PDB file of C-alpha atoms in Angstrom:
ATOM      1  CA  UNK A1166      16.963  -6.088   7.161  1.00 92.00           C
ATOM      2  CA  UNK A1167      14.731  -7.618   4.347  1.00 97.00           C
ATOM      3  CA  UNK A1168      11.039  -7.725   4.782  1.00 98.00           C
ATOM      4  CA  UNK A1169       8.963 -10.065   3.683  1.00 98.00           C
ATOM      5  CA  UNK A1170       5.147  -8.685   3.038  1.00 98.00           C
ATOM      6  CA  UNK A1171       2.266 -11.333   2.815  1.00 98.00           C
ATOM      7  CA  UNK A1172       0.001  -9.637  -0.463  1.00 96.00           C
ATOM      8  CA  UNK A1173      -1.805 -12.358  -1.898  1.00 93.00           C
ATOM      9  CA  UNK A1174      -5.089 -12.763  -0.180  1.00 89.00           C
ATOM     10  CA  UNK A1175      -8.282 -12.012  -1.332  1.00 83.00           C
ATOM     11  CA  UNK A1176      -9.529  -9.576   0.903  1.00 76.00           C
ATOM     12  CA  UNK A1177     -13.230 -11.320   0.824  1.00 76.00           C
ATOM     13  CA  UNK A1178     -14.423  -9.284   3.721  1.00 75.00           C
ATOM     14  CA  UNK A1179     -13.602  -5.695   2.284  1.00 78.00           C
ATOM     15  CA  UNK A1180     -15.184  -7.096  -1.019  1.00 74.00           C
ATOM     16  CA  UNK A1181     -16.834  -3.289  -1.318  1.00 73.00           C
ATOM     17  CA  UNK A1182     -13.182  -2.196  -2.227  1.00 76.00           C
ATOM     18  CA  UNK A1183     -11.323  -5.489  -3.221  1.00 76.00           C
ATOM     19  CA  UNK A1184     -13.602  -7.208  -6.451  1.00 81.00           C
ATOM     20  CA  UNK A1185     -11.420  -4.926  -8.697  1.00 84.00           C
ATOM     21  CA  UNK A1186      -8.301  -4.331  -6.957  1.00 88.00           C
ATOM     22  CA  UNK A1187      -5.987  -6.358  -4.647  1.00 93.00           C
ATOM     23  CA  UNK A1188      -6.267  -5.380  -0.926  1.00 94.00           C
ATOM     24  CA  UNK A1189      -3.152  -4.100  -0.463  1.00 96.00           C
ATOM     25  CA  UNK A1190      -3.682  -1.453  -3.144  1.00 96.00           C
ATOM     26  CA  UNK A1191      -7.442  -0.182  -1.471  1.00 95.00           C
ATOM     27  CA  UNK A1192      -5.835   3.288  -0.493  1.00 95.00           C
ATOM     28  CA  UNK A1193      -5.531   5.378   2.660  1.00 96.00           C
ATOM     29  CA  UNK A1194      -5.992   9.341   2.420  1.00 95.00           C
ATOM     30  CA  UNK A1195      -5.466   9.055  -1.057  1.00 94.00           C
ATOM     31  CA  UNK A1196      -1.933   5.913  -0.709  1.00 95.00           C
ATOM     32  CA  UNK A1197      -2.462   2.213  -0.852  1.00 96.00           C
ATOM     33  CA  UNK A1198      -2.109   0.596   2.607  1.00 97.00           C
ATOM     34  CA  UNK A1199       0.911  -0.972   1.226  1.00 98.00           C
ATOM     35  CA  UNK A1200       2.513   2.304   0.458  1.00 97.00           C
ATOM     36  CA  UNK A1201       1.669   2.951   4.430  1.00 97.00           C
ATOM     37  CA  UNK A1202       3.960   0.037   5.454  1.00 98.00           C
ATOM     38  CA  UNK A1203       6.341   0.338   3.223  1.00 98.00           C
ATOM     39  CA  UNK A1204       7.202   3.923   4.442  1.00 97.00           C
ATOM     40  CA  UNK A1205       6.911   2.840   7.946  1.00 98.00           C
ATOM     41  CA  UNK A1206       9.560  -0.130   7.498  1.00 98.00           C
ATOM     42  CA  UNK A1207      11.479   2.346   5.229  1.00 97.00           C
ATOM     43  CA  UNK A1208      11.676   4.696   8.351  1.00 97.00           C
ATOM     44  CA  UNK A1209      13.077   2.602  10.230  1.00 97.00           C
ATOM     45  CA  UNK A1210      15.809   1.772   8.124  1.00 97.00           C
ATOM     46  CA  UNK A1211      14.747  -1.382   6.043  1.00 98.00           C
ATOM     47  CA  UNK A1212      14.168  -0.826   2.632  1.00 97.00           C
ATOM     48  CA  UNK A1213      14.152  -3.992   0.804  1.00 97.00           C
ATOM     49  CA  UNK A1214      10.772  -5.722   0.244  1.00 98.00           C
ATOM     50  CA  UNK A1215      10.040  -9.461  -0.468  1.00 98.00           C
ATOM     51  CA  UNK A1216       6.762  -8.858  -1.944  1.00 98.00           C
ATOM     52  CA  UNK A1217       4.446 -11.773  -2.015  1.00 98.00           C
ATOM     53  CA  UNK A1218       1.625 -11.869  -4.259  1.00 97.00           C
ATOM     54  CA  UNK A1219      -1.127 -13.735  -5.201  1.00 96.00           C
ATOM     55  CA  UNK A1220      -4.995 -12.620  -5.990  1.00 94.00           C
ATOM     56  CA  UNK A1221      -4.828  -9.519  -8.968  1.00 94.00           C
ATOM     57  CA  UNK A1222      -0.792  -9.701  -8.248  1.00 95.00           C
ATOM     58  CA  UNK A1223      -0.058  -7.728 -11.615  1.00 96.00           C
ATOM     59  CA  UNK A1224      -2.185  -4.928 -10.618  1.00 96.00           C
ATOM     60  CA  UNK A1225       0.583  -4.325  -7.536  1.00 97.00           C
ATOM     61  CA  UNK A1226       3.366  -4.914 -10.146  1.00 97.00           C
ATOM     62  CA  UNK A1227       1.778  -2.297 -12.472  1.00 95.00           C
ATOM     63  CA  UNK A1228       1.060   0.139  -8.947  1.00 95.00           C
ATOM     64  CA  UNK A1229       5.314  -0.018  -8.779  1.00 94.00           C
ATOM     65  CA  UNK A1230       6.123   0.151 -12.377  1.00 91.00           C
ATOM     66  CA  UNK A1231       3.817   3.446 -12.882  1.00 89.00           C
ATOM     67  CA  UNK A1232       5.205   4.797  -9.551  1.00 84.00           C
ATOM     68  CA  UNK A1233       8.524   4.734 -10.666  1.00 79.00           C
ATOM     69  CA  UNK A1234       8.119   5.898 -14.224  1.00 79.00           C
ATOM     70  CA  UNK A1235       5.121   8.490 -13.437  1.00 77.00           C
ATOM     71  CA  UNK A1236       6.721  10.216 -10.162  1.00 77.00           C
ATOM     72  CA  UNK A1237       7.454  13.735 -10.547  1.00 75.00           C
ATOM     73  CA  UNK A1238       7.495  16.379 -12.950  1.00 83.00           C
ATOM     74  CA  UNK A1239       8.699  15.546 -17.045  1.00 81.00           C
ATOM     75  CA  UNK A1240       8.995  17.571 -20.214  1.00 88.00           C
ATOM     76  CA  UNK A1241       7.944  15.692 -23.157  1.00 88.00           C
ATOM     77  CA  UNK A1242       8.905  16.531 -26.715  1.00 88.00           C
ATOM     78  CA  UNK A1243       6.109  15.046 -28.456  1.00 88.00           C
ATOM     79  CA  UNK A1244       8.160  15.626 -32.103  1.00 85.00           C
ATOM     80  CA  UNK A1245      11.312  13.626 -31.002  1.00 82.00           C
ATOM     81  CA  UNK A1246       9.637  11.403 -28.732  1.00 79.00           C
ATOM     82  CA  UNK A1247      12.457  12.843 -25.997  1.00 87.00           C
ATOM     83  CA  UNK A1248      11.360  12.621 -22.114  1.00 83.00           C
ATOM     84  CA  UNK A1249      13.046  14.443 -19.403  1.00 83.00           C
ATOM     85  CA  UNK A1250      12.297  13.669 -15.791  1.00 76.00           C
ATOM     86  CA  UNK A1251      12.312  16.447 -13.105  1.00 75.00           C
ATOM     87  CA  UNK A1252      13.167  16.072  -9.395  1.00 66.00           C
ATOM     88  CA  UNK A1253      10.383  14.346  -8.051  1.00 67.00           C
ATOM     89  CA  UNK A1254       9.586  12.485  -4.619  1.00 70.00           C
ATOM     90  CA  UNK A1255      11.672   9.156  -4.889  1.00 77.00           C
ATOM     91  CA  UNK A1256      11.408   6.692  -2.253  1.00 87.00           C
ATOM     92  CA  UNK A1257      14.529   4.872  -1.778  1.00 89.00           C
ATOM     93  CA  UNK A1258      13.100   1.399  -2.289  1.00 95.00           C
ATOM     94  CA  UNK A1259      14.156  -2.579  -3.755  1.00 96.00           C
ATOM     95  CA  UNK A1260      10.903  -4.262  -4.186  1.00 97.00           C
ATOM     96  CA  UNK A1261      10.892  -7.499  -5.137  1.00 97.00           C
ATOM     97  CA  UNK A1262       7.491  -8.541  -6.439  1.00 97.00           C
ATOM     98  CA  UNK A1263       7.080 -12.278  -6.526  1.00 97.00           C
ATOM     99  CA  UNK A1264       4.254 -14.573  -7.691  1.00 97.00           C
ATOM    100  CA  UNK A1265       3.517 -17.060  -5.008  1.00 97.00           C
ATOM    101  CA  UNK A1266      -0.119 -18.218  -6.268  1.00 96.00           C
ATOM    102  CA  UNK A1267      -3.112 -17.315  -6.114  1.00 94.00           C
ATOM    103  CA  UNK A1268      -4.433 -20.146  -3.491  1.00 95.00           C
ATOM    104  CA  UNK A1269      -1.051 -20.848  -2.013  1.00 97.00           C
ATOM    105  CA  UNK A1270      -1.618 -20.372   1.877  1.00 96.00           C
ATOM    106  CA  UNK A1271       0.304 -17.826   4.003  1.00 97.00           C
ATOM    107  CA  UNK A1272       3.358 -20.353   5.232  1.00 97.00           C
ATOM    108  CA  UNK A1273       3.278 -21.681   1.268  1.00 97.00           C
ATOM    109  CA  UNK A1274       4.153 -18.310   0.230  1.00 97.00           C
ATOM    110  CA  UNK A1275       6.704 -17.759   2.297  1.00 97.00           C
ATOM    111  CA  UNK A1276       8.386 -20.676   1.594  1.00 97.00           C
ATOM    112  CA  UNK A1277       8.184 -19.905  -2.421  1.00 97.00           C
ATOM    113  CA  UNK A1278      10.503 -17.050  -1.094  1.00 97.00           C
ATOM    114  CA  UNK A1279      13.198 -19.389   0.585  1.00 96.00           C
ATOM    115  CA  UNK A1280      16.032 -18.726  -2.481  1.00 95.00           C
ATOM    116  CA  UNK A1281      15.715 -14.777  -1.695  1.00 94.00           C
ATOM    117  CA  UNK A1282      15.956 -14.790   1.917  1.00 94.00           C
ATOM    118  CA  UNK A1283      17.316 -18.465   3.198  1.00 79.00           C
ATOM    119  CA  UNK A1284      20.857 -17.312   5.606  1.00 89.00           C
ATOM    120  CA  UNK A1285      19.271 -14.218   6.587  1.00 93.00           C
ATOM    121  CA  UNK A1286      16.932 -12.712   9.624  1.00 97.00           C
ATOM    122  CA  UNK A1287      14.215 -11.246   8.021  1.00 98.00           C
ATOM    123  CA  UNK A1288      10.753  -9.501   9.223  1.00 98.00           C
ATOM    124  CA  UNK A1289       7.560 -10.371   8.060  1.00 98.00           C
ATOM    125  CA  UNK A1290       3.877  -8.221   8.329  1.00 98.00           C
ATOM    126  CA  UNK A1291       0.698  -8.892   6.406  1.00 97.00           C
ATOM    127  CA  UNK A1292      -0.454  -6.163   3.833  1.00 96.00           C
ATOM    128  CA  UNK A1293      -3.479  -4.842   5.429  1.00 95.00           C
ATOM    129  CA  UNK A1294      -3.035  -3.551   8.737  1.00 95.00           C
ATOM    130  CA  UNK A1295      -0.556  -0.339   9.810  1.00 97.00           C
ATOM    131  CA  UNK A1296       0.926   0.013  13.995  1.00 97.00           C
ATOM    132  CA  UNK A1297       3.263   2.257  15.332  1.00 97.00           C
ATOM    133  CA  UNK A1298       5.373  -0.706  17.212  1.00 98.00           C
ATOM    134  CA  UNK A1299       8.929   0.164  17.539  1.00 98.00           C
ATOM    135  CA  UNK A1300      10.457  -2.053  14.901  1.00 98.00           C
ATOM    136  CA  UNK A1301      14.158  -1.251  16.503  1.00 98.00           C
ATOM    137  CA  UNK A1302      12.934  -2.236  20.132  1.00 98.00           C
ATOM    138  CA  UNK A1303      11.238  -5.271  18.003  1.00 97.00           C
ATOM    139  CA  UNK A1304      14.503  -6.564  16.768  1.00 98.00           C
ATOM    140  CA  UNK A1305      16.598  -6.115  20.070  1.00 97.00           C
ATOM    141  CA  UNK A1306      13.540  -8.015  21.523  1.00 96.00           C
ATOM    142  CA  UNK A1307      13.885 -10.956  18.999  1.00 96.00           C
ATOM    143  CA  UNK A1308      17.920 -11.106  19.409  1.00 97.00           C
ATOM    144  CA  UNK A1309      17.730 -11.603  23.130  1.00 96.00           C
ATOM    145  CA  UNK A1310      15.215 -13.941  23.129  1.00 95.00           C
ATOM    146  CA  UNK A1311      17.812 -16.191  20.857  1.00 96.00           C
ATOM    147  CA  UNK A1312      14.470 -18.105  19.317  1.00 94.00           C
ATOM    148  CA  UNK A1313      13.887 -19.047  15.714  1.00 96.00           C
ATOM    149  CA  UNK A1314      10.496 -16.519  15.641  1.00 95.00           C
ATOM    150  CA  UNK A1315       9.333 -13.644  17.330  1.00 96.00           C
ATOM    151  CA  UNK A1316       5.739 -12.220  16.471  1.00 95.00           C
ATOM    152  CA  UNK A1317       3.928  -9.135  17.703  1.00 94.00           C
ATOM    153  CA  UNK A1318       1.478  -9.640  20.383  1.00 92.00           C
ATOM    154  CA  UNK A1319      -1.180  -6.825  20.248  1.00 91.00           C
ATOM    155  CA  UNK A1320      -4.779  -6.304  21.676  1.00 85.00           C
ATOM    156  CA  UNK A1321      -7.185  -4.917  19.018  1.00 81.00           C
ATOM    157  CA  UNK A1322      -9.374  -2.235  19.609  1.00 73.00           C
ATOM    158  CA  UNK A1323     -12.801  -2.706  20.621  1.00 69.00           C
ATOM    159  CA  UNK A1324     -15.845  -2.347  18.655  1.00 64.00           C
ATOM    160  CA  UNK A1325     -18.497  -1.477  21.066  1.00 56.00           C
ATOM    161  CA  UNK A1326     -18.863   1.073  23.351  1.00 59.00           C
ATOM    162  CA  UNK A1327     -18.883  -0.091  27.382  1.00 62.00           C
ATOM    163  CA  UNK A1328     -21.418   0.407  29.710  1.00 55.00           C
ATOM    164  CA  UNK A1329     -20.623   1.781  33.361  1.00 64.00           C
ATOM    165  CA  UNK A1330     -22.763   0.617  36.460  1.00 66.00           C
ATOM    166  CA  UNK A1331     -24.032   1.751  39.310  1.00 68.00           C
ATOM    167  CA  UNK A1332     -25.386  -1.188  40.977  1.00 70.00           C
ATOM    168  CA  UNK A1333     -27.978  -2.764  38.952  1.00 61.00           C
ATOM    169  CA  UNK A1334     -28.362   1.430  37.411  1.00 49.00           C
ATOM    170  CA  UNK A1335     -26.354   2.484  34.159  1.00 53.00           C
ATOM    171  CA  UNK A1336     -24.028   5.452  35.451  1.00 62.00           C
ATOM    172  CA  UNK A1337     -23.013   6.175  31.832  1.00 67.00           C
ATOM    173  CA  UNK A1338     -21.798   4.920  28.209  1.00 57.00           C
ATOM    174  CA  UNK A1339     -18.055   4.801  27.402  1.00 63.00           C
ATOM    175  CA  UNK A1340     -16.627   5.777  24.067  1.00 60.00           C
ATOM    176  CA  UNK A1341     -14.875   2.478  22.360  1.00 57.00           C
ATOM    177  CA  UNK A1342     -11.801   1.835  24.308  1.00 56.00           C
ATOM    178  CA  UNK A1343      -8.820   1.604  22.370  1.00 54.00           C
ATOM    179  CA  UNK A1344      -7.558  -1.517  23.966  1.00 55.00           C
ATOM    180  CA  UNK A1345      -9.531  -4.805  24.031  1.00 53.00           C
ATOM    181  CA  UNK A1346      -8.834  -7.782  25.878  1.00 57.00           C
ATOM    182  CA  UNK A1347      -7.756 -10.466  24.546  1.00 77.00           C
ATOM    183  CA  UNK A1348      -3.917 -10.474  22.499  1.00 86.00           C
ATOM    184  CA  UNK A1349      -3.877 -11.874  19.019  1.00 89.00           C
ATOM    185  CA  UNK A1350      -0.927 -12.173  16.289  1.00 92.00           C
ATOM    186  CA  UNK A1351      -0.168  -8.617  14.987  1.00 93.00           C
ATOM    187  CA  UNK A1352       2.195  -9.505  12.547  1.00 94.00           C
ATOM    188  CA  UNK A1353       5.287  -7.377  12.610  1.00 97.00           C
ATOM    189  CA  UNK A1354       7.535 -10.761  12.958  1.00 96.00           C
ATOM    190  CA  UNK A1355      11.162 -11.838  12.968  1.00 98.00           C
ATOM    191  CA  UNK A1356      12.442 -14.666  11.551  1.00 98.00           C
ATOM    192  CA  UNK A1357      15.672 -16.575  11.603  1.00 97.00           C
ATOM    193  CA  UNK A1358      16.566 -18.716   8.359  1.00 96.00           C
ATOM    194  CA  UNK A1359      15.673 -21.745  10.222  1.00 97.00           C
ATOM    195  CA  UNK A1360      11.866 -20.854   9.932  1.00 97.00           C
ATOM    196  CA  UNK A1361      12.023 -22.890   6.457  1.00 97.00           C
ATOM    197  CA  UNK A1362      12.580 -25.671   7.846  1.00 96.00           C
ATOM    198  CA  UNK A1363       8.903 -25.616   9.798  1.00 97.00           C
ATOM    199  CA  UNK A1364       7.754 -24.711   6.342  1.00 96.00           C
ATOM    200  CA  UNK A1365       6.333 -27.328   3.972  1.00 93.00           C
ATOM    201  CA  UNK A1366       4.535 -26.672   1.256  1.00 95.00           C
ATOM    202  CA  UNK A1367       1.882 -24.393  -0.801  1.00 96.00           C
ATOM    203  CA  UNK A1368      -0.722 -25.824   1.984  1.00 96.00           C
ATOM    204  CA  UNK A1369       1.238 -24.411   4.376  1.00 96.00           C
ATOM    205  CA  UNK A1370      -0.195 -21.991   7.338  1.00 95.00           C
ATOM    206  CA  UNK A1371       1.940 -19.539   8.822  1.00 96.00           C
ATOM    207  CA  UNK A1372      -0.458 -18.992  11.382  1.00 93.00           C
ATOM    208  CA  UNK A1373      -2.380 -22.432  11.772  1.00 90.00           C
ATOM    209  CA  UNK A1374       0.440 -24.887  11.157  1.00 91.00           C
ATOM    210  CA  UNK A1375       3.962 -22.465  11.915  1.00 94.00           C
ATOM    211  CA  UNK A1376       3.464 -20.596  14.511  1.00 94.00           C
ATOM    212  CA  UNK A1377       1.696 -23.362  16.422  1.00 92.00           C
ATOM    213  CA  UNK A1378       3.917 -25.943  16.483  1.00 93.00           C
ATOM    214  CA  UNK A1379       7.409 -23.291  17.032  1.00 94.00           C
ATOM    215  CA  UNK A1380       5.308 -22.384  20.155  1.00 94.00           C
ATOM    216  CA  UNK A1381       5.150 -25.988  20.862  1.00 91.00           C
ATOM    217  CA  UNK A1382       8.607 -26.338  20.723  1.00 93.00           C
ATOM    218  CA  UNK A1383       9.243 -23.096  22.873  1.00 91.00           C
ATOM    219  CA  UNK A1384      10.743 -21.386  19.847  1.00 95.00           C
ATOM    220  CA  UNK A1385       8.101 -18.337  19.441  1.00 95.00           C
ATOM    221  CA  UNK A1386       8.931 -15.204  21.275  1.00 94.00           C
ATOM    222  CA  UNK A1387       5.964 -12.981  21.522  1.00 94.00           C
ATOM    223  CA  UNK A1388       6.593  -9.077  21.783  1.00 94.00           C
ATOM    224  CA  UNK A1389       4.048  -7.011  23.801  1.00 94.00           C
ATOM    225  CA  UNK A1390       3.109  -3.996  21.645  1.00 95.00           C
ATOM    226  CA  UNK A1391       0.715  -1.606  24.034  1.00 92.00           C
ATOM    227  CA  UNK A1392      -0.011   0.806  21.208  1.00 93.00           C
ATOM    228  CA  UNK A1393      -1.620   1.601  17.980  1.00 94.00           C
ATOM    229  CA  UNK A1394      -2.083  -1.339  15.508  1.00 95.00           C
ATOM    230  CA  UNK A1395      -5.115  -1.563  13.352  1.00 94.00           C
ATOM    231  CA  UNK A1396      -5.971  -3.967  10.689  1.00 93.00           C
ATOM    232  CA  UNK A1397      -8.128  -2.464   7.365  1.00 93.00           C
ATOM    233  CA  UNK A1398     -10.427  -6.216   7.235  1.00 89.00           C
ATOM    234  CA  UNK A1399     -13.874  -4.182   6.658  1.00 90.00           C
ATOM    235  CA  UNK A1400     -15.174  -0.860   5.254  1.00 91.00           C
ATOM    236  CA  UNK A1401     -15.527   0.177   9.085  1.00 90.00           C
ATOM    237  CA  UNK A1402     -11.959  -0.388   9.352  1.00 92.00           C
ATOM    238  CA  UNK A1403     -11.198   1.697   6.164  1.00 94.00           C
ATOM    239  CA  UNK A1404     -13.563   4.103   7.612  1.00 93.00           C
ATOM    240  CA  UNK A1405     -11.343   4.641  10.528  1.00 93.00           C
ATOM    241  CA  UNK A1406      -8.095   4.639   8.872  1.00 95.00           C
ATOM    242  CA  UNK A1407      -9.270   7.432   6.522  1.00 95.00           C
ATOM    243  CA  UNK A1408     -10.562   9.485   9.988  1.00 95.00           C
ATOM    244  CA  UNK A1409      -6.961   9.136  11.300  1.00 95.00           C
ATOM    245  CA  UNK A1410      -4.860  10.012   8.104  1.00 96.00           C
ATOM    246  CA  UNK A1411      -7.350  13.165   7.138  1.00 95.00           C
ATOM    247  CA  UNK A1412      -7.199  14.715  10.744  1.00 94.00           C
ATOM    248  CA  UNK A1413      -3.129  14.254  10.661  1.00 93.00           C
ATOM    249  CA  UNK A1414      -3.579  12.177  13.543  1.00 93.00           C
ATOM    250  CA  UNK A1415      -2.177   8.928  11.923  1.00 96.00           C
ATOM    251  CA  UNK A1416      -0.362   7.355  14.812  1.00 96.00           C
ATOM    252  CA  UNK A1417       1.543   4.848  12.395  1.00 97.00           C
ATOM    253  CA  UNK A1418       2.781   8.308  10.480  1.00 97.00           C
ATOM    254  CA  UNK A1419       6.294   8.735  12.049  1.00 95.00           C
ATOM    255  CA  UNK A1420       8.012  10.023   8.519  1.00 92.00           C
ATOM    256  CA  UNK A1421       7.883  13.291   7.409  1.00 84.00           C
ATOM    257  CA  UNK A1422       6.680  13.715   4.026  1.00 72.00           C
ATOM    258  CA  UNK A1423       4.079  13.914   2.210  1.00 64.00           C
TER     259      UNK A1423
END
């Protein structure tokens, strides 16, 4: 299955971490967020990325090139200019980095991918938030519902604690539940190739314009995800992330290693 990652946005709100590097690249324990979801996708089976890129794009390019010739161990002889690479940790990737524009909207860069993926079903997440939705449960999901999109409906966690009564008393303060209320887009789609025709042009919204008007037409299936997601939109957000990876209690970390 080829997956399509949405990488070009600015990332104003996490401008802390983003005014010299692209979101996507603002790191988790120590890995970009991208790295996250590209091991997650990977463990599932799907290893070729559509990456689309826009804001400090070449900085993501650079992040692949150096992973692939810096990974590892090598022995350098400095007098023949020979290099030798050692066994190393190799991720078993195809990453296709695209440029899709720097102000290009989210439906606009999909549709500057159309060549690579047009004839295929292909899955599509944003480059900022991690889940642990069951991609394969995802796709049987999407295939049954026999509709041109699927997207992955999930209730975000709340950011206040709650307040328990007793009459008009407090009884006690809640920790933040994990769950709110409301369900929003959590990424993790599925599309069928006949998404491009919904698609226009660089103005395009996936969100605003696509989604809205396939729902319209009854062709947007919405999968309920009950668990983990979390987007990385603020420092707080970061914050958390970091807590999660660092007490190896990451519940998006279903691979092994590292």
């Amino acid at each position: 299955m080829r997956v399509v990652i949405l990488a070009g946005g600015a990332g104003t709100r996490l401008a802390e971490q983003t005014e010299l590097r692209p979101k996507p690249l603002v790191e988790i324990g120590g890995y970009p967020i991208l790295w996250h979801i590209l091991k997650y996708f990977a463990h599932y089976g799907h290893r070729e990325f559509f990456i689309a890129l826009g804001y400090r794009g070449d900085d993501i390019k650079r992040y692949f090139m150096d992973r692939a010739n810096l990974n590892g161990d090598m022995t350098i002889q400095l007098g023949g200019g020979r290099m030798k690479r050692h066994a190393g940790e190799i991720d078993d990737w195809t990453v296709h980095l695209t440029d899709t524009g720097v102000d290009t909207n989210t439906g606009g860069r999909v549709k500057r991918l159309q060549h690579s993926l047009n004839g295929h079903t292909f899955m599509l997440t944003y480059g900022d938030g991690v889940s642990n939705v069951d991609l394969n449960a995802l796709l049987e999901f999407h295939k049954a519902c026999g509709r041109v999109a699927t997207v992955t409906a999930v209730r975000p966690p709340a950011r206040f604690g709650g307040i328990i009564f007793d009459g008009d008393l407090v009884a006690n303060f809640t920790e933040k539940p994990q769950i709110g209320e409301g369900w929003i887009n959590g990424g993790f789609l599925v599309f069928e190739p006949g998404i491009f025709s919904y698609l226009t042009n660089d103005v395009c919204s996936l969100e605003a314009h696509t989604l809205e008007r396939l729902a319209s037409e009854r062709q947007l299936a919405a999968y309920r995800h009950e668990g983990f997601w979390q987007c990385m939109d603020t420092m707080r957000d970061k914050r958390l992330l970091d807590s999660f990876w660092q007490g190896g209690a990451a519940p998006w970390k279903v691979w092994s290693q590292p």
